[in-house]
mmCIF file of C-alpha atoms in Angstrom:
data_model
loop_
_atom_site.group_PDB
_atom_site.id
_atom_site.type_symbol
_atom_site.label_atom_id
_atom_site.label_comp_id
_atom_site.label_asym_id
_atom_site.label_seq_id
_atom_site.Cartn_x
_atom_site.Cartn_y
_atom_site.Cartn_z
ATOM 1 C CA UNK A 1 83.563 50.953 6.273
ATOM 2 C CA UNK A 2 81.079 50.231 3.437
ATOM 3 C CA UNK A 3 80.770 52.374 0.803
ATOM 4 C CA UNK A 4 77.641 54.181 0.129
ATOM 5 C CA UNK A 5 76.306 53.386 -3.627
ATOM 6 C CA UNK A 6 76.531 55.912 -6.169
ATOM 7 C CA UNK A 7 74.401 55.840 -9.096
ATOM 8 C CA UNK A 8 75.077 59.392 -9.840
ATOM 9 C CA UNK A 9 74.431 60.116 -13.447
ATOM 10 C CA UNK A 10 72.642 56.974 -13.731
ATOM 11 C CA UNK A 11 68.975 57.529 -15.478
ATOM 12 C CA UNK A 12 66.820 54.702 -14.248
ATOM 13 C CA UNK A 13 63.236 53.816 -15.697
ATOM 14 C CA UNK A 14 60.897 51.444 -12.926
ATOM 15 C CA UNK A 15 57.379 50.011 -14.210
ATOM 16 C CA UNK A 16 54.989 49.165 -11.654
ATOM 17 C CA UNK A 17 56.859 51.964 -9.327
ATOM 18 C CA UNK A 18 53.745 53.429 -7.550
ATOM 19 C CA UNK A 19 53.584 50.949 -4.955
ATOM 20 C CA UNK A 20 55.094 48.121 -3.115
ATOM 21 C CA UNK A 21 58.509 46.488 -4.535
ATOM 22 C CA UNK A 22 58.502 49.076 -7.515
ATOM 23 C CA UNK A 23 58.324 51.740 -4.885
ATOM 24 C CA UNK A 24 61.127 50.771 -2.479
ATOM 25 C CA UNK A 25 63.088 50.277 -5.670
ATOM 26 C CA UNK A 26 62.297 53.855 -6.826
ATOM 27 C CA UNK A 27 63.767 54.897 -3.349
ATOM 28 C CA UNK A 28 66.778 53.157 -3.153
ATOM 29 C CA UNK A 29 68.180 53.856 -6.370
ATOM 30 C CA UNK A 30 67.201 57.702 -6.101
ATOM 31 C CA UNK A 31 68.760 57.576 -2.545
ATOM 32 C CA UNK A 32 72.019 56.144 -4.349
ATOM 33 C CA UNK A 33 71.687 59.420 -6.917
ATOM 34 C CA UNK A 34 70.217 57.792 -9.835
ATOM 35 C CA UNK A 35 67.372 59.796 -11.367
ATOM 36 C CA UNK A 36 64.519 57.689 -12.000
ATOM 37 C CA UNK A 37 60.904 57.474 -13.392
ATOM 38 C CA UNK A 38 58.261 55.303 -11.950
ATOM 39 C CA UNK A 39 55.916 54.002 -15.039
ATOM 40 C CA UNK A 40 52.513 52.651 -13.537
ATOM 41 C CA UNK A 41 49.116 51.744 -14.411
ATOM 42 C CA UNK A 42 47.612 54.367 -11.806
ATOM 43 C CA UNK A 43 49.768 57.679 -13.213
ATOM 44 C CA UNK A 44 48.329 59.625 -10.247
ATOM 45 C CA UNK A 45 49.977 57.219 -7.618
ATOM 46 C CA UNK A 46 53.305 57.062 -9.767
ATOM 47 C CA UNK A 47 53.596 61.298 -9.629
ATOM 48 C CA UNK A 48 52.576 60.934 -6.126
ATOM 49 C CA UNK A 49 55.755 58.720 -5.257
ATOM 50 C CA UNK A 50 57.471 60.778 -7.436
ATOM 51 C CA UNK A 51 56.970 63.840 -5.096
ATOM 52 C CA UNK A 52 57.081 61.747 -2.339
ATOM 53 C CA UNK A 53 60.337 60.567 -2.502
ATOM 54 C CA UNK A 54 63.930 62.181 -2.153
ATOM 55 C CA UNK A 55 65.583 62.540 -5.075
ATOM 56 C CA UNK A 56 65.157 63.328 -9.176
ATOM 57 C CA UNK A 57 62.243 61.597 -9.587
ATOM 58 C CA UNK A 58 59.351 61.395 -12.321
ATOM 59 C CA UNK A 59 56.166 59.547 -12.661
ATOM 60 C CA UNK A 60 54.137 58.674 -15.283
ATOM 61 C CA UNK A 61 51.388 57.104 -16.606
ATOM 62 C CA UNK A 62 52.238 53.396 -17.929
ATOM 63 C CA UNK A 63 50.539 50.639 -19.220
ATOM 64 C CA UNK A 64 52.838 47.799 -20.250
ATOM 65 C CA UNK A 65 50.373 45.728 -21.817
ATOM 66 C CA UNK A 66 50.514 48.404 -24.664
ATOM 67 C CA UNK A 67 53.029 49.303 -27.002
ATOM 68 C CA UNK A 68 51.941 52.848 -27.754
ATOM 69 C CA UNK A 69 52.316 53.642 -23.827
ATOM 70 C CA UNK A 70 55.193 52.071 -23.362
ATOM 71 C CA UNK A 71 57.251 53.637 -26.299
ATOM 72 C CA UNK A 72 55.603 56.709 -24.527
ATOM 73 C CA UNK A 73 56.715 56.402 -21.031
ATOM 74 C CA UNK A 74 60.165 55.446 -22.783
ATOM 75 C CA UNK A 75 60.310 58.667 -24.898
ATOM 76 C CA UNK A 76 58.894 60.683 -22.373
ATOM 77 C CA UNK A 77 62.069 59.762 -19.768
ATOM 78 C CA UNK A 78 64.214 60.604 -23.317
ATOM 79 C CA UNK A 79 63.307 63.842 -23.411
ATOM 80 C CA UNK A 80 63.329 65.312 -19.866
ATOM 81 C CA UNK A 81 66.488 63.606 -18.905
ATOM 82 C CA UNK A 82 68.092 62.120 -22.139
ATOM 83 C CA UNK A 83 69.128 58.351 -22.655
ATOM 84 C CA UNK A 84 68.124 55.137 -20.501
ATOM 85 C CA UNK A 85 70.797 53.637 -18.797
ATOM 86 C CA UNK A 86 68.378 50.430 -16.684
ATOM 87 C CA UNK A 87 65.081 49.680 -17.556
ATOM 88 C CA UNK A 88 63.684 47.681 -14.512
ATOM 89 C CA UNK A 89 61.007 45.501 -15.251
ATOM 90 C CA UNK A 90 58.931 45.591 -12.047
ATOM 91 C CA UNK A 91 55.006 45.501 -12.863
ATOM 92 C CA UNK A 92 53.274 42.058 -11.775
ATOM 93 C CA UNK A 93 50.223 40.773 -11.161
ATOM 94 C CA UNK A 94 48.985 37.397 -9.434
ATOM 95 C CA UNK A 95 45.798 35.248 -9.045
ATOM 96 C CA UNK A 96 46.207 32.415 -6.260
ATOM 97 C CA UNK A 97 43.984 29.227 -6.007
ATOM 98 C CA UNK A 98 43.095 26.057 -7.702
ATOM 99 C CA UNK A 99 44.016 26.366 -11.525
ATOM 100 C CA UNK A 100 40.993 24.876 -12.303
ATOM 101 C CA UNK A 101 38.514 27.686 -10.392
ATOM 102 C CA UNK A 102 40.822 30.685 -11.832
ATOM 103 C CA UNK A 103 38.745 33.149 -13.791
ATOM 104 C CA UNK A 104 39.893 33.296 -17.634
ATOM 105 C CA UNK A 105 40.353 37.278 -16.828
ATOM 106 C CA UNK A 106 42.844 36.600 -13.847
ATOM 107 C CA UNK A 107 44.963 34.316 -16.384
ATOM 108 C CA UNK A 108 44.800 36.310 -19.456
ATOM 109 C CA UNK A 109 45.495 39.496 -17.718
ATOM 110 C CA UNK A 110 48.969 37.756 -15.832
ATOM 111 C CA UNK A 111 49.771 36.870 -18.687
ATOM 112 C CA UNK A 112 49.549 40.238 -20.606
ATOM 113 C CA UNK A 113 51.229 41.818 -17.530
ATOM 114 C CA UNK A 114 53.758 39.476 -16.341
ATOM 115 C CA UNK A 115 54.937 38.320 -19.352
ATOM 116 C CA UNK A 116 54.153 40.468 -22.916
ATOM 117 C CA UNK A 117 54.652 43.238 -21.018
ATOM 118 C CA UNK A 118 58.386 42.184 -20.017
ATOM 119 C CA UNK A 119 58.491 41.129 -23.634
ATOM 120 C CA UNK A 120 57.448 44.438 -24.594
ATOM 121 C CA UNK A 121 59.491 46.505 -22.400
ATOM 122 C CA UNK A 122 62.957 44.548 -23.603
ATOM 123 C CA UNK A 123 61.501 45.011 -27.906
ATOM 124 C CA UNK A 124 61.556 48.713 -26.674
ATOM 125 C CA UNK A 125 64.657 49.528 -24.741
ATOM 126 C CA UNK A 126 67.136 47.041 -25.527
ATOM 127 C CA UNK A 127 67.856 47.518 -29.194
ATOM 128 C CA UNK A 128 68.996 51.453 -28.609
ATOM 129 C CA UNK A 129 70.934 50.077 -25.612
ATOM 130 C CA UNK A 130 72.556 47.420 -28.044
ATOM 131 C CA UNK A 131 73.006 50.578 -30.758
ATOM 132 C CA UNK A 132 74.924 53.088 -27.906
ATOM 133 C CA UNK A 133 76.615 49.775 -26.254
ATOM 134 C CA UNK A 134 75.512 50.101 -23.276
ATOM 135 C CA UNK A 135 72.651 49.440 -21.069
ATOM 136 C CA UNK A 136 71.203 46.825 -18.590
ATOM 137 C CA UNK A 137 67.592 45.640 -18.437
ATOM 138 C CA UNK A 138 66.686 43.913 -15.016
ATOM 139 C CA UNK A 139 63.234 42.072 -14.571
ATOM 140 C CA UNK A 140 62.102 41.380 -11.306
ATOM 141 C CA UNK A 141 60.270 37.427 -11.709
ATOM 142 C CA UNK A 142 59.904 34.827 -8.900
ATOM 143 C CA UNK A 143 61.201 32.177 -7.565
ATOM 144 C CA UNK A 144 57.978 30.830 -8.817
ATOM 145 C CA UNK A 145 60.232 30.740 -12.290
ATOM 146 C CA UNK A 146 62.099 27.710 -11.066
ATOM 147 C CA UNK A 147 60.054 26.099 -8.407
ATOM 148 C CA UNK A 148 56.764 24.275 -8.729
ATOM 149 C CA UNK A 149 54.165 26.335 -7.043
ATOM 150 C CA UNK A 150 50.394 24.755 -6.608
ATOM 151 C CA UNK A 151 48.313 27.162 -6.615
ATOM 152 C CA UNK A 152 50.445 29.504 -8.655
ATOM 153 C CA UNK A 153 50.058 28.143 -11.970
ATOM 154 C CA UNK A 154 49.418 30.671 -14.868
ATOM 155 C CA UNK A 155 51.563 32.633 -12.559
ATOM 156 C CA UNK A 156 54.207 30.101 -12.050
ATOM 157 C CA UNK A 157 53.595 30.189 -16.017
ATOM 158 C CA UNK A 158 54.616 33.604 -16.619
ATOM 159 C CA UNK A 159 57.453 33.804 -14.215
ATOM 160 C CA UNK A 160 58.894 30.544 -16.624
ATOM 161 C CA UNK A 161 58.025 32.165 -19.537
ATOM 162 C CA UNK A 162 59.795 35.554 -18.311
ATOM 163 C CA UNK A 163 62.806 33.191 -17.382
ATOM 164 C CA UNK A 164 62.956 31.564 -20.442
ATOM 165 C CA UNK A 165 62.626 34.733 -22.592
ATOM 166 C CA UNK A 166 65.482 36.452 -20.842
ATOM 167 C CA UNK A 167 67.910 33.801 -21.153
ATOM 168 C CA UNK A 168 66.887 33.843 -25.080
ATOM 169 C CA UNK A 169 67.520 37.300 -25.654
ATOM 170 C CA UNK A 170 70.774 36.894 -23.398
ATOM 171 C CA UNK A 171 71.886 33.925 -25.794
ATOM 172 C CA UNK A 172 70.971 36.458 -28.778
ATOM 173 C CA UNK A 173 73.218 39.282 -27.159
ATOM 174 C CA UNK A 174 76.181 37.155 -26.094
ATOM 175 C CA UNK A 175 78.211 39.756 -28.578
ATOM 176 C CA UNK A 176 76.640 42.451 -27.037
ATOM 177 C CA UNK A 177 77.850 44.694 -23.682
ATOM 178 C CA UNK A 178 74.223 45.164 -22.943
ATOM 179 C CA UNK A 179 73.647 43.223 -19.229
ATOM 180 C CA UNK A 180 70.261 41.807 -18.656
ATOM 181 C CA UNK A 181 69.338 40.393 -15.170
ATOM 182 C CA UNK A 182 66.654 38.421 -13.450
ATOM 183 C CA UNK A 183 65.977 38.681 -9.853
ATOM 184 C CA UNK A 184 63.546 36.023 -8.343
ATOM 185 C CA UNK A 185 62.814 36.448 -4.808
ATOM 186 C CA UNK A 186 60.821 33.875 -2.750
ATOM 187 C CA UNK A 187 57.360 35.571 -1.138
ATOM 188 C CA UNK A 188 57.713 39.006 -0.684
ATOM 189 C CA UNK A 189 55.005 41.294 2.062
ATOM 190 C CA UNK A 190 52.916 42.815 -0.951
ATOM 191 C CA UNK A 191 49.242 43.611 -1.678
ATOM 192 C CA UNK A 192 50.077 40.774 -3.979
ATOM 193 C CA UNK A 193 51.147 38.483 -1.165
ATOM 194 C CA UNK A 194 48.142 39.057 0.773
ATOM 195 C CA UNK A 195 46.504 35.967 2.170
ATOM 196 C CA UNK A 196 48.818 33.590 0.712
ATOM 197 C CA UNK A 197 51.628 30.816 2.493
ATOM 198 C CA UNK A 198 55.209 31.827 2.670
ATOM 199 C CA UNK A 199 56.462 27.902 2.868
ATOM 200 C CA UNK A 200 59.839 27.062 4.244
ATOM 201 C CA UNK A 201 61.663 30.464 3.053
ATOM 202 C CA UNK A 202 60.945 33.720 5.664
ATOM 203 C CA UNK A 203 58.449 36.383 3.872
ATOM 204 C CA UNK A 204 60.613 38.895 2.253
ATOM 205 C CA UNK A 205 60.450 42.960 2.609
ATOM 206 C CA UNK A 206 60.649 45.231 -0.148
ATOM 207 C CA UNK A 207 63.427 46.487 1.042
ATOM 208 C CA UNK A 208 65.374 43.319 0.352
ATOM 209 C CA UNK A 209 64.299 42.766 -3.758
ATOM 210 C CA UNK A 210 65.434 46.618 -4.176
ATOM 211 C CA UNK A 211 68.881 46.046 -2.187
ATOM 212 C CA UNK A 212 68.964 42.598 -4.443
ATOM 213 C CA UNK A 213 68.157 45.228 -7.588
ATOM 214 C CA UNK A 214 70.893 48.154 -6.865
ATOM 215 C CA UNK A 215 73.739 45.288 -6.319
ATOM 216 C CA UNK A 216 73.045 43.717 -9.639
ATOM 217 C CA UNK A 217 73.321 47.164 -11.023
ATOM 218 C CA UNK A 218 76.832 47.225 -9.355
ATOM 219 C CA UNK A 219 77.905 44.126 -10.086
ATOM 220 C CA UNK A 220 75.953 42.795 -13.110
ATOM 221 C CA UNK A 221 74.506 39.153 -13.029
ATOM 222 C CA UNK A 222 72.108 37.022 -14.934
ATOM 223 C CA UNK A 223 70.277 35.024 -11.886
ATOM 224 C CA UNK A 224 69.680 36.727 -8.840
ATOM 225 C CA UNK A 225 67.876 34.419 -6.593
ATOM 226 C CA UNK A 226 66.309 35.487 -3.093
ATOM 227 C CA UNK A 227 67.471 34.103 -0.768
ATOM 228 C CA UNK A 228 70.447 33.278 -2.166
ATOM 229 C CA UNK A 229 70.447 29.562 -1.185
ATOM 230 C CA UNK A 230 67.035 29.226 -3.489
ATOM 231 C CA UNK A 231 69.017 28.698 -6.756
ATOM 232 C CA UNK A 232 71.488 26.092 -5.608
ATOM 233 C CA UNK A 233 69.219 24.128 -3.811
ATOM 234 C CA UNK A 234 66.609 24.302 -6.671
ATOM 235 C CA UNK A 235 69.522 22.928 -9.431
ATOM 236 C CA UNK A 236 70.422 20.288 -6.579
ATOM 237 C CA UNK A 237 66.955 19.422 -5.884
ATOM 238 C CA UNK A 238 66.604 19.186 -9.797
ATOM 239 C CA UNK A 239 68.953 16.208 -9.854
ATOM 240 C CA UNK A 240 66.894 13.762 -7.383
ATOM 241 C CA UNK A 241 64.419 11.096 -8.505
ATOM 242 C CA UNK A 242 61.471 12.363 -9.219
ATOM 243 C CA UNK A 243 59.679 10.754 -6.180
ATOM 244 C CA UNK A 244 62.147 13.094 -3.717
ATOM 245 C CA UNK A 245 62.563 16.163 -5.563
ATOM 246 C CA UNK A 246 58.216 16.248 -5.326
ATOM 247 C CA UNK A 247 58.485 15.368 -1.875
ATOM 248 C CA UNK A 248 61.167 17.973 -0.862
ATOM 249 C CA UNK A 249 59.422 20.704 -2.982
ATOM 250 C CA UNK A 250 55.408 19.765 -0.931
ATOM 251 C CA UNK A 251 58.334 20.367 1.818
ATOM 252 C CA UNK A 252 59.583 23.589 0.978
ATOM 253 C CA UNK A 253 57.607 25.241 -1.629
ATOM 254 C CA UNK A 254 54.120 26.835 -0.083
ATOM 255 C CA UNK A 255 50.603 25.314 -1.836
ATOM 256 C CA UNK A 256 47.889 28.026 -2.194
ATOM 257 C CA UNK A 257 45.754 25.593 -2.816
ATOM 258 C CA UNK A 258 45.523 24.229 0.380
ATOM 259 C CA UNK A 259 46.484 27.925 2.286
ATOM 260 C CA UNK A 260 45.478 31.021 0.011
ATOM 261 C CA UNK A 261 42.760 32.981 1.803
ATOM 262 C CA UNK A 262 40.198 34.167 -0.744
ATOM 263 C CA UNK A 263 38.398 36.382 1.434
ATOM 264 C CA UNK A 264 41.959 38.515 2.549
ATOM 265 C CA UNK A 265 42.356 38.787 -1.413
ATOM 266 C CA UNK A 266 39.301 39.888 -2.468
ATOM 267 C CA UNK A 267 40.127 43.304 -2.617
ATOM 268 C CA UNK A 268 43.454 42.748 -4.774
ATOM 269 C CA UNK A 269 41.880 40.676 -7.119
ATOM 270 C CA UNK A 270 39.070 43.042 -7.569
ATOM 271 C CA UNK A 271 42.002 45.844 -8.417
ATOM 272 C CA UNK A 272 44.555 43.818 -10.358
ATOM 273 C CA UNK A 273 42.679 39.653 -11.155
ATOM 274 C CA UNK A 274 39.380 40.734 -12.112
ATOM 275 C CA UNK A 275 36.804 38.262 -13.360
ATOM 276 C CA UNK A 276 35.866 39.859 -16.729
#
C-alpha cells in the first residue's frame, strides 16, 4: 500500500500559484496538509485559488520582479502562520519565435521574471533558512536549462541562467542543511505552452511537475528532470561529436521556429510577452 504524503505542519510559500503549474502545486501540497500561500501577479486570482482549494490556504498579491513585494508576500506568510519551511519558485513567463523578431519587452520582461525574480526570491528566503538550519527552496526551470531549444532563446537563456545560479548558491551552502532543488520538466499543457511543438518527449500535465515537486520535498534532490530519462540522455548526448549531438537534439528537441503558432499565442503574449 502506498503511503499517503504528509506535509502536516509544513508552511509552504508558491509564486506564480494562481494558475496552471503553480496551481496544481498549491493543491497537491495542501491536499498532503501543508499550509500554503500562492504569491501571484494577479492577487485577485491567487485569493480566488486560495478559496478554491481544500486546505489552509492564502493568496496574495506578488510581484517577483520587485523586492519590496516580495519581502512583503514573505513577511506577510510570517505573520499569519509563522516561519517558511519551502519557498517554491514557480512564476514564468515565455516568448516563442525567431530570436531575431522577439520584441525587446518579451526578452527583458523573461528575464526579470524567470530569472531576477528566482534570484530575488532565494536573496530573500534562504539566508533566515540558513540562520534557523533549515529550509528548502525549489525552483521550477525547464528542460530548456540543459537542452538547446530554437526558438526558445532568451528563454532557454533564463532557464540556464536559473540553472547556473542554483548550483552557485548550492556550492556556497555545501556547509549548510538548507536543500535547494531544481525541477525541469520537458513541455508542460500551459497557457504558456499554447501553440508551441512538444518534440520527441509526450506534453506534460500539471499534475506531473507538482507530483515531481512534493517528492523532492520528501526526498530532497538537486536535479529533478521530467521525464526522468531527460537528464541522462542530455549528459550522454553531451559527450558526442558535435556533428551528432546537433543532429540528435533537431531529433528530439522541438524548434518553435519552424512550429510555434503566433496566432494561438496572441492572447498570452498580450497578458504575459507584451511588446512595450
Amino acid at each position: 500500500m502506498t503511503r499517503q504524503p504528509d506535509l502536516t505542519g509544513k508552511i509552504i510559500a508558491v509564486t506564480g500559484g494562481a494558475n496552471g503549474i503553480g496551481r496544481e502545486i498549491a493543491r497537491l501540497l495542501a491536499s498532503a496538509g501543508a499550509q500554503v500561500a500562492i504569491g501571484d501577479q494577479d492577487g485577485e486570482a491567487a485569493r480566488q485559488a486560495a478559496n478554491e482549494i481544500a486546505g489552509i490556504l492564502l493568496g496574495a498579491d506578488l510581484d517577483v520582479t520587485d523586492a519590496v513585494s516580495f519581502a512583503s508576500f514573505l513577511a506577510t506568510i510570517q505573520a499569519e502562520w509563522g516561519t517558511i519551511d519551502v519557498l517554491v519558485n514557480n512564476a514564468g513567463v515565455m516568448w516563442a519565435g525567431p530570436f531575431d523578431t522577439e520584441p525587446d519587452a518579451a526578452t527583458e520582461r523573461q528575464i526579470a521574471v524567470n530569472l531576477l525574480g528566482v534570484i530575488l526570491g532565494v536573496k530573500l528566503a534562504a539566508p533566515a533558512m540558513v540562520a534557523r538550519g533549515s529550509g528548502h527552496i525549489i525552483t521550477v526551470a525547464s528542460a530548456a536549462s540543459i537542452l538547446t531549444t530554437p526558438g526558445e532563446a532568451s528563454y532557454s537563456a533564463t532557464k540556464h541562467g536559473v540553472f547556473g545560479y542554483m548550483k552557485a548558491v548550492r556550492a556556497e551552502l555545501y556547509r549548510s542543511p538548507v536543500r535547494l532543488s531544481v525541477i525541469m520538466p520537458t513541455v508542460v499543457e500551459t497557457a504558456m505552452s499554447v501553440g508551441t511543438a512538444t518534440g520527441a518527449a509526450t506534453l506534460l500535465q500539471p499534475t506531473d511537475v507538482a507530483a515531481a515537486v512534493l517528492r523532492t520535498i520528501q526526498r530532497p534532490r538537486f536535479e529533478v528532470t521530467l521525464p526522468g530519462y531527460v537528464g541522462p540522455l542530455a549528459a550522454a548526448v553531451n559527450v558526442l561529436p558535435g556533428w551528432l549531438r546537433d543532429r540528435i537534439s533537431r531529433r528530439l528537441v522541438p524548434d518553435q521556429v519552424r512550429h510555434v503558432d503566433r496566432v494561438a499565442r496572441t492572447g498570452y503574449d498580450a497578458q504575459f510577452c507584451p511588446r512595450n
